[in-house]
Amino acid sequence: MINARVFVANRDAYRLALPSVKAIRRFTVRTVLPEQLQQLEELVLNLRWSWHRETLDLFRSVDPELWETVGHDPVRLLGEVSSDRLAALAADRRFLRLLDVAVEDLRDYLTAPRWYQSLTDSAAGSAPRTPPEGQGASGASSEGFAGPAAIAYFSPEYGIAAALPQYSGGLGILAGDHLKTASDLGVPIIGVGLLYRHGYFSQSLSPDGWQLERYPPIDPNGLPLTLLRERDGTPVHITIGLPEGRNLLAQVWLANVGRVPLLLLDSDVEENDPIARDVTDRLYGGATDHRLLQEMLLGIGGVRAIRAYCRITGHPAPEVFHTNEGHAGFLGFERIRELVTEHSLSFDEALEATRSGTVFTTHTPVPAGIDRFPRELIQKYFGGTNETASVPVERILALGAETYDEGDPAVFNMAVMGLRLAQRANGVSVLHGAVSREMFGGLWGGFDVDEVPIGSVTNGVHAATWVSTEVLELAEREVPSIIESSNGWDAVERVPEEDIWRVRRTLRERLVLDARRRLRESWRQRGASAAELSWVDDALDPDVLTIGFARRVPSYKRLTLMLRDAARLKALLLHPERPVQILIAGKAHPADEAGKRLIQDIVRFADDPEVRHRIVFLPDYDMALGQLLVQGCDVWMNNPLRPLEACGTSGMKAALNGGLNLSIRDGWWDEWFDGQNGWAIPSADGVEDTDRRDDLEASALYELIEDHVSVMFYDRDGTSLPRRWLEMVKHTLVSLGPKVLATRMLHDYVHGLYVPAARSARDMTADVYAGARELASWKARVAKAWQHVSIEHVESSGAGESPHLGTRLNVRATVELGDLEPGDVAVELAYGRVDEHDVLIEPRYLELAPQEVAEDGRLRYVGEVPLDRTGAFGYGVRVVPRHARLATRTELGLVALPPAPVGMASGPLR
């Protein structure tokens, strides 16, 4: 017989062991709302509710207890609320008034001009609205603003809301914040992605702490989505040709993210064979062929979905295409194909037209994070019956080839392709931009790393999504200018410290209570009985210093660095006067066994009865848990191997909630740490022994927590307030607030990348693509003739043997151009300080002027350099291609240098 208590305690596991009948089809039956409540459907189908407090409050009032049960999912709420409750609401005049207000507010939000429209109005001559503070960080002006009518934004994942589980980590969360902020600012973006029928996995733990994955099915009809249909009501189908005459079909789901339409392609349609139907089964799942098909559907199918959407709705066609990481890079091939087949351009002409309007953002600082496919696989899917004479597969293969010294000729690199198909590229922090220039510098051989045309736009976060209601309400009362226009951050200094501390205590307590609930549920799933879990009621403490650590679990993020000295960590957790508690969350990729072992190590440590009330691992990290953590933790800890964190925005979210950062100086923290807005963990850069490096950095982490962080947190005055701590909180908000907002990020993208890309694209397409035709022809001519370009002789005069500060150096260079004209090139003088190896450090550039043609036909160029600083000085000369339509002079990767190093100025300047 089965012991009844054991059965009750483990009934879920018992049920799984029983034979069961599985449904052959899953679908959601939607509620029929009373006529008076029909407007609720309008609110539900626009994801603005996910960041709009008043709409969330309205949904909560439908049934507060059920709202918590369904995890704040309004679709589930309306599907499960009782008919009696709906009838009562239909007769509740107060609720109906609130419903009318919410719907009217949404309609106004969707139609009223916003920041982007004010820039357009300004360019047309009307007075501009003042942009929010922090949006002018790049110094760009709206004068002459000619923003694109539409921007297509492609990403493999989107973190919009926990109720739409189509994300795995930072890339998706960033993409979601990008769309939400674009909506708030009125930036005309169209999002494109895939709809995964199982999303990313749900995480649980085995009894011994091993990560377990479950892929719960997702019914699109149970999500805030609508199917894109033709005007006659039939669903839109996107078709992509596959080898052996097969086709991959996809339908398109539309998610309204405020003002931004998000198109999600779904291959689970009847016309597909079983393999094709499963293309969009899981996010980042499957073998190499499966991953390639996902990326073909995202890039190629995404462009076709946009064309269908614009045709049906009348939405302006995108002028700019933004590729968020290399996964969507095949969109460039589809646009080339369109131009070749529909506008009779050659491949090279179509390539120039495509590049001009494309922006590529790289998010990975490690080569292992880039998708690379075998060349024969690309040949299989883009050659054969899918190949056309005007778009040969060899040209496609060439765009993804790793042609630099360390490259592998057998692979096709999606990031390399993305860079070659985009005229503008960026990393996601200043440091990541520098790392990216180093990583991809081989594509521009002959140029200094600093000249590699990859810039940076530091990520930002969407405040309305991540900042707690309590913090927002305090800001609305004390510093309303921050809420209204993102201005006036200095006024935070005047907010009463007792109010800040009260809010922080409220958020910490909320986190503790929810963590206990999650902890109890996790232990029950691992097989513990209720009788074994009484300790959970006292786990964590709302008055103890709370540190958060939550992220994906690849090895470089070093989840277990805190365990390097377990005894020392225990001492910190159990300190009699200054205890610390740590809340940890994160998922390892299902195929990452090493990451799963890291999680198991943490869980085993946290299972120790001696410390389990002070350190917990919370499974199934998602947006809902992320919001609680960044809002409730006093300190956000991040200890990656520098410089392998591209940006790391979770610390930004914590800062906006009054949390402090404790982090290795990597990603955004390297850029904006000022010595007073948190703590920097010293990095043992240059120590090649990884174990020794981990030991050194872990020791520094323990010392910071013990001697600085906890001391400041528990240092209270006569009113029990930690004054020094609260001063640091205020300084953090003042110094970081306007920088970490996604409004600043979108401003940088608009002025620094989208507007220049739109101008370039218009120039290329004008007069039946005359610009693209001319540039392609010029590039072909220059590339063919470049082998004959050389610098024959360089000499200088005027500085003497011992030049002094303030004198001027005259430089003359004799150049052979072969078949090129002087207007095809720029002869540049690079000059400045040099190191002990005669390498120029942060050189400046001066274009030399053509002076005369020598008797042998060579040209002589001259210029004058001011010797305006003391110390070791040097110069060099080079020839680079020059054309008005090039975004940078490095674009072709061509440079001519002298055959040997030339002239150091004689002697140090003094």
mmCIF file with all atom_site columns, N, CA, C and O in Angstrom, residues 853-867:
data_model
loop_
_atom_site.group_PDB
_atom_site.id
_atom_site.type_symbol
_atom_site.label_atom_id
_atom_site.label_alt_id
_atom_site.label_comp_id
_atom_site.label_asym_id
_atom_site.label_entity_id
_atom_site.label_seq_id
_atom_site.pdbx_PDB_ins_code
_atom_site.Cartn_x
_atom_site.Cartn_y
_atom_site.Cartn_z
_atom_site.occupancy
_atom_site.B_iso_or_equiv
_atom_site.pdbx_formal_charge
_atom_site.auth_seq_id
_atom_site.auth_comp_id
_atom_site.auth_asym_id
_atom_site.auth_atom_id
_atom_site.pdbx_PDB_model_num
ATOM 1  N N  . VAL A 1 853 ? 53.183 67.107 -60.179 1.00 0.00 ? 853 VAL A N  1
ATOM 2  C CA . VAL A 1 853 ? 53.425 65.807 -60.804 1.00 0.00 ? 853 VAL A CA 1
ATOM 3  C C  . VAL A 1 853 ? 54.892 65.758 -61.214 1.00 0.00 ? 853 VAL A C  1
ATOM 4  O O  . VAL A 1 853 ? 55.380 66.650 -61.918 1.00 0.00 ? 853 VAL A O  1
ATOM 5  N N  . ALA A 1 854 ? 55.585 64.725 -60.736 1.00 0.00 ? 854 ALA A N  1
ATOM 6  C CA . ALA A 1 854 ? 57.004 64.596 -61.077 1.00 0.00 ? 854 ALA A CA 1
ATOM 7  C C  . ALA A 1 854 ? 57.159 64.172 -62.533 1.00 0.00 ? 854 ALA A C  1
ATOM 8  O O  . ALA A 1 854 ? 56.200 63.784 -63.207 1.00 0.00 ? 854 ALA A O  1
ATOM 9  N N  . GLU A 1 855 ? 58.402 64.204 -63.013 1.00 0.00 ? 855 GLU A N  1
ATOM 10 C CA . GLU A 1 855 ? 58.649 63.868 -64.405 1.00 0.00 ? 855 GLU A CA 1
ATOM 11 C C  . GLU A 1 855 ? 58.264 62.425 -64.745 1.00 0.00 ? 855 GLU A C  1
ATOM 12 O O  . GLU A 1 855 ? 57.880 62.127 -65.864 1.00 0.00 ? 855 GLU A O  1
ATOM 13 N N  . ASP A 1 856 ? 58.358 61.533 -63.754 1.00 0.00 ? 856 ASP A N  1
ATOM 14 C CA . ASP A 1 856 ? 58.027 60.132 -64.008 1.00 0.00 ? 856 ASP A CA 1
ATOM 15 C C  . ASP A 1 856 ? 56.540 59.843 -63.820 1.00 0.00 ? 856 ASP A C  1
ATOM 16 O O  . ASP A 1 856 ? 56.118 58.684 -63.848 1.00 0.00 ? 856 ASP A O  1
ATOM 17 N N  . GLY A 1 857 ? 55.728 60.877 -63.628 1.00 0.00 ? 857 GLY A N  1
ATOM 18 C CA . GLY A 1 857 ? 54.299 60.713 -63.494 1.00 0.00 ? 857 GLY A CA 1
ATOM 19 C C  . GLY A 1 857 ? 53.823 60.509 -62.070 1.00 0.00 ? 857 GLY A C  1
ATOM 20 O O  . GLY A 1 857 ? 52.606 60.494 -61.808 1.00 0.00 ? 857 GLY A O  1
ATOM 21 N N  . ARG A 1 858 ? 54.746 60.350 -61.157 1.00 0.00 ? 858 ARG A N  1
ATOM 22 C CA . ARG A 1 858 ? 54.337 60.200 -59.758 1.00 0.00 ? 858 ARG A CA 1
ATOM 23 C C  . ARG A 1 858 ? 53.900 61.547 -59.200 1.00 0.00 ? 858 ARG A C  1
ATOM 24 O O  . ARG A 1 858 ? 54.310 62.592 -59.684 1.00 0.00 ? 858 ARG A O  1
ATOM 25 N N  . LEU A 1 859 ? 53.056 61.486 -58.141 1.00 0.00 ? 859 LEU A N  1
ATOM 26 C CA . LEU A 1 859 ? 52.558 62.720 -57.529 1.00 0.00 ? 859 LEU A CA 1
ATOM 27 C C  . LEU A 1 859 ? 53.318 63.004 -56.248 1.00 0.00 ? 859 LEU A C  1
ATOM 28 O O  . LEU A 1 859 ? 53.700 62.068 -55.505 1.00 0.00 ? 859 LEU A O  1
ATOM 29 N N  . ARG A 1 860 ? 53.541 64.289 -55.991 1.00 0.00 ? 860 ARG A N  1
ATOM 30 C CA . ARG A 1 860 ? 54.197 64.699 -54.760 1.00 0.00 ? 860 ARG A CA 1
ATOM 31 C C  . ARG A 1 860 ? 53.164 65.393 -53.872 1.00 0.00 ? 860 ARG A C  1
ATOM 32 O O  . ARG A 1 860 ? 52.457 66.298 -54.310 1.00 0.00 ? 860 ARG A O  1
ATOM 33 N N  . TYR A 1 861 ? 53.056 64.915 -52.620 1.00 0.00 ? 861 TYR A N  1
ATOM 34 C CA . TYR A 1 861 ? 52.112 65.464 -51.642 1.00 0.00 ? 861 TYR A CA 1
ATOM 35 C C  . TYR A 1 861 ? 52.886 66.122 -50.506 1.00 0.00 ? 861 TYR A C  1
ATOM 36 O O  . TYR A 1 861 ? 53.955 65.639 -50.106 1.00 0.00 ? 861 TYR A O  1
ATOM 37 N N  . VAL A 1 862 ? 52.334 67.216 -49.966 1.00 0.00 ? 862 VAL A N  1
ATOM 38 C CA . VAL A 1 862 ? 53.036 67.950 -48.912 1.00 0.00 ? 862 VAL A CA 1
ATOM 39 C C  . VAL A 1 862 ? 52.073 68.302 -47.787 1.00 0.00 ? 862 VAL A C  1
ATOM 40 O O  . VAL A 1 862 ? 50.854 68.374 -47.971 1.00 0.00 ? 862 VAL A O  1
ATOM 41 N N  . GLY A 1 863 ? 52.654 68.518 -46.608 1.00 0.00 ? 863 GLY A N  1
ATOM 42 C CA . GLY A 1 863 ? 51.878 68.951 -45.457 1.00 0.00 ? 863 GLY A CA 1
ATOM 43 C C  . GLY A 1 863 ? 52.791 69.425 -44.356 1.00 0.00 ? 863 GLY A C  1
ATOM 44 O O  . GLY A 1 863 ? 54.005 69.196 -44.382 1.00 0.00 ? 863 GLY A O  1
ATOM 45 N N  . GLU A 1 864 ? 52.219 70.096 -43.364 1.00 0.00 ? 864 GLU A N  1
ATOM 46 C CA . GLU A 1 864 ? 52.993 70.682 -42.279 1.00 0.00 ? 864 GLU A CA 1
ATOM 47 C C  . GLU A 1 864 ? 52.393 70.237 -40.949 1.00 0.00 ? 864 GLU A C  1
ATOM 48 O O  . GLU A 1 864 ? 51.191 70.373 -40.713 1.00 0.00 ? 864 GLU A O  1
ATOM 49 N N  . VAL A 1 865 ? 53.254 69.698 -40.072 1.00 0.00 ? 865 VAL A N  1
ATOM 50 C CA . VAL A 1 865 ? 52.812 69.162 -38.782 1.00 0.00 ? 865 VAL A CA 1
ATOM 51 C C  . VAL A 1 865 ? 53.290 70.083 -37.669 1.00 0.00 ? 865 VAL A C  1
ATOM 52 O O  . VAL A 1 865 ? 54.486 70.370 -37.570 1.00 0.00 ? 865 VAL A O  1
ATOM 53 N N  . PRO A 1 866 ? 52.381 70.534 -36.780 1.00 0.00 ? 866 PRO A N  1
ATOM 54 C CA . PRO A 1 866 ? 52.807 71.314 -35.619 1.00 0.00 ? 866 PRO A CA 1
ATOM 55 C C  . PRO A 1 866 ? 53.357 70.403 -34.533 1.00 0.00 ? 866 PRO A C  1
ATOM 56 O O  . PRO A 1 866 ? 52.727 69.406 -34.174 1.00 0.00 ? 866 PRO A O  1
ATOM 57 N N  . LEU A 1 867 ? 54.531 70.702 -34.033 1.00 0.00 ? 867 LEU A N  1
ATOM 58 C CA . LEU A 1 867 ? 55.106 69.943 -32.924 1.00 0.00 ? 867 LEU A CA 1
ATOM 59 C C  . LEU A 1 867 ? 54.622 70.597 -31.635 1.00 0.00 ? 867 LEU A C  1
ATOM 60 O O  . LEU A 1 867 ? 55.278 71.458 -31.057 1.00 0.00 ? 867 LEU A O  1
#
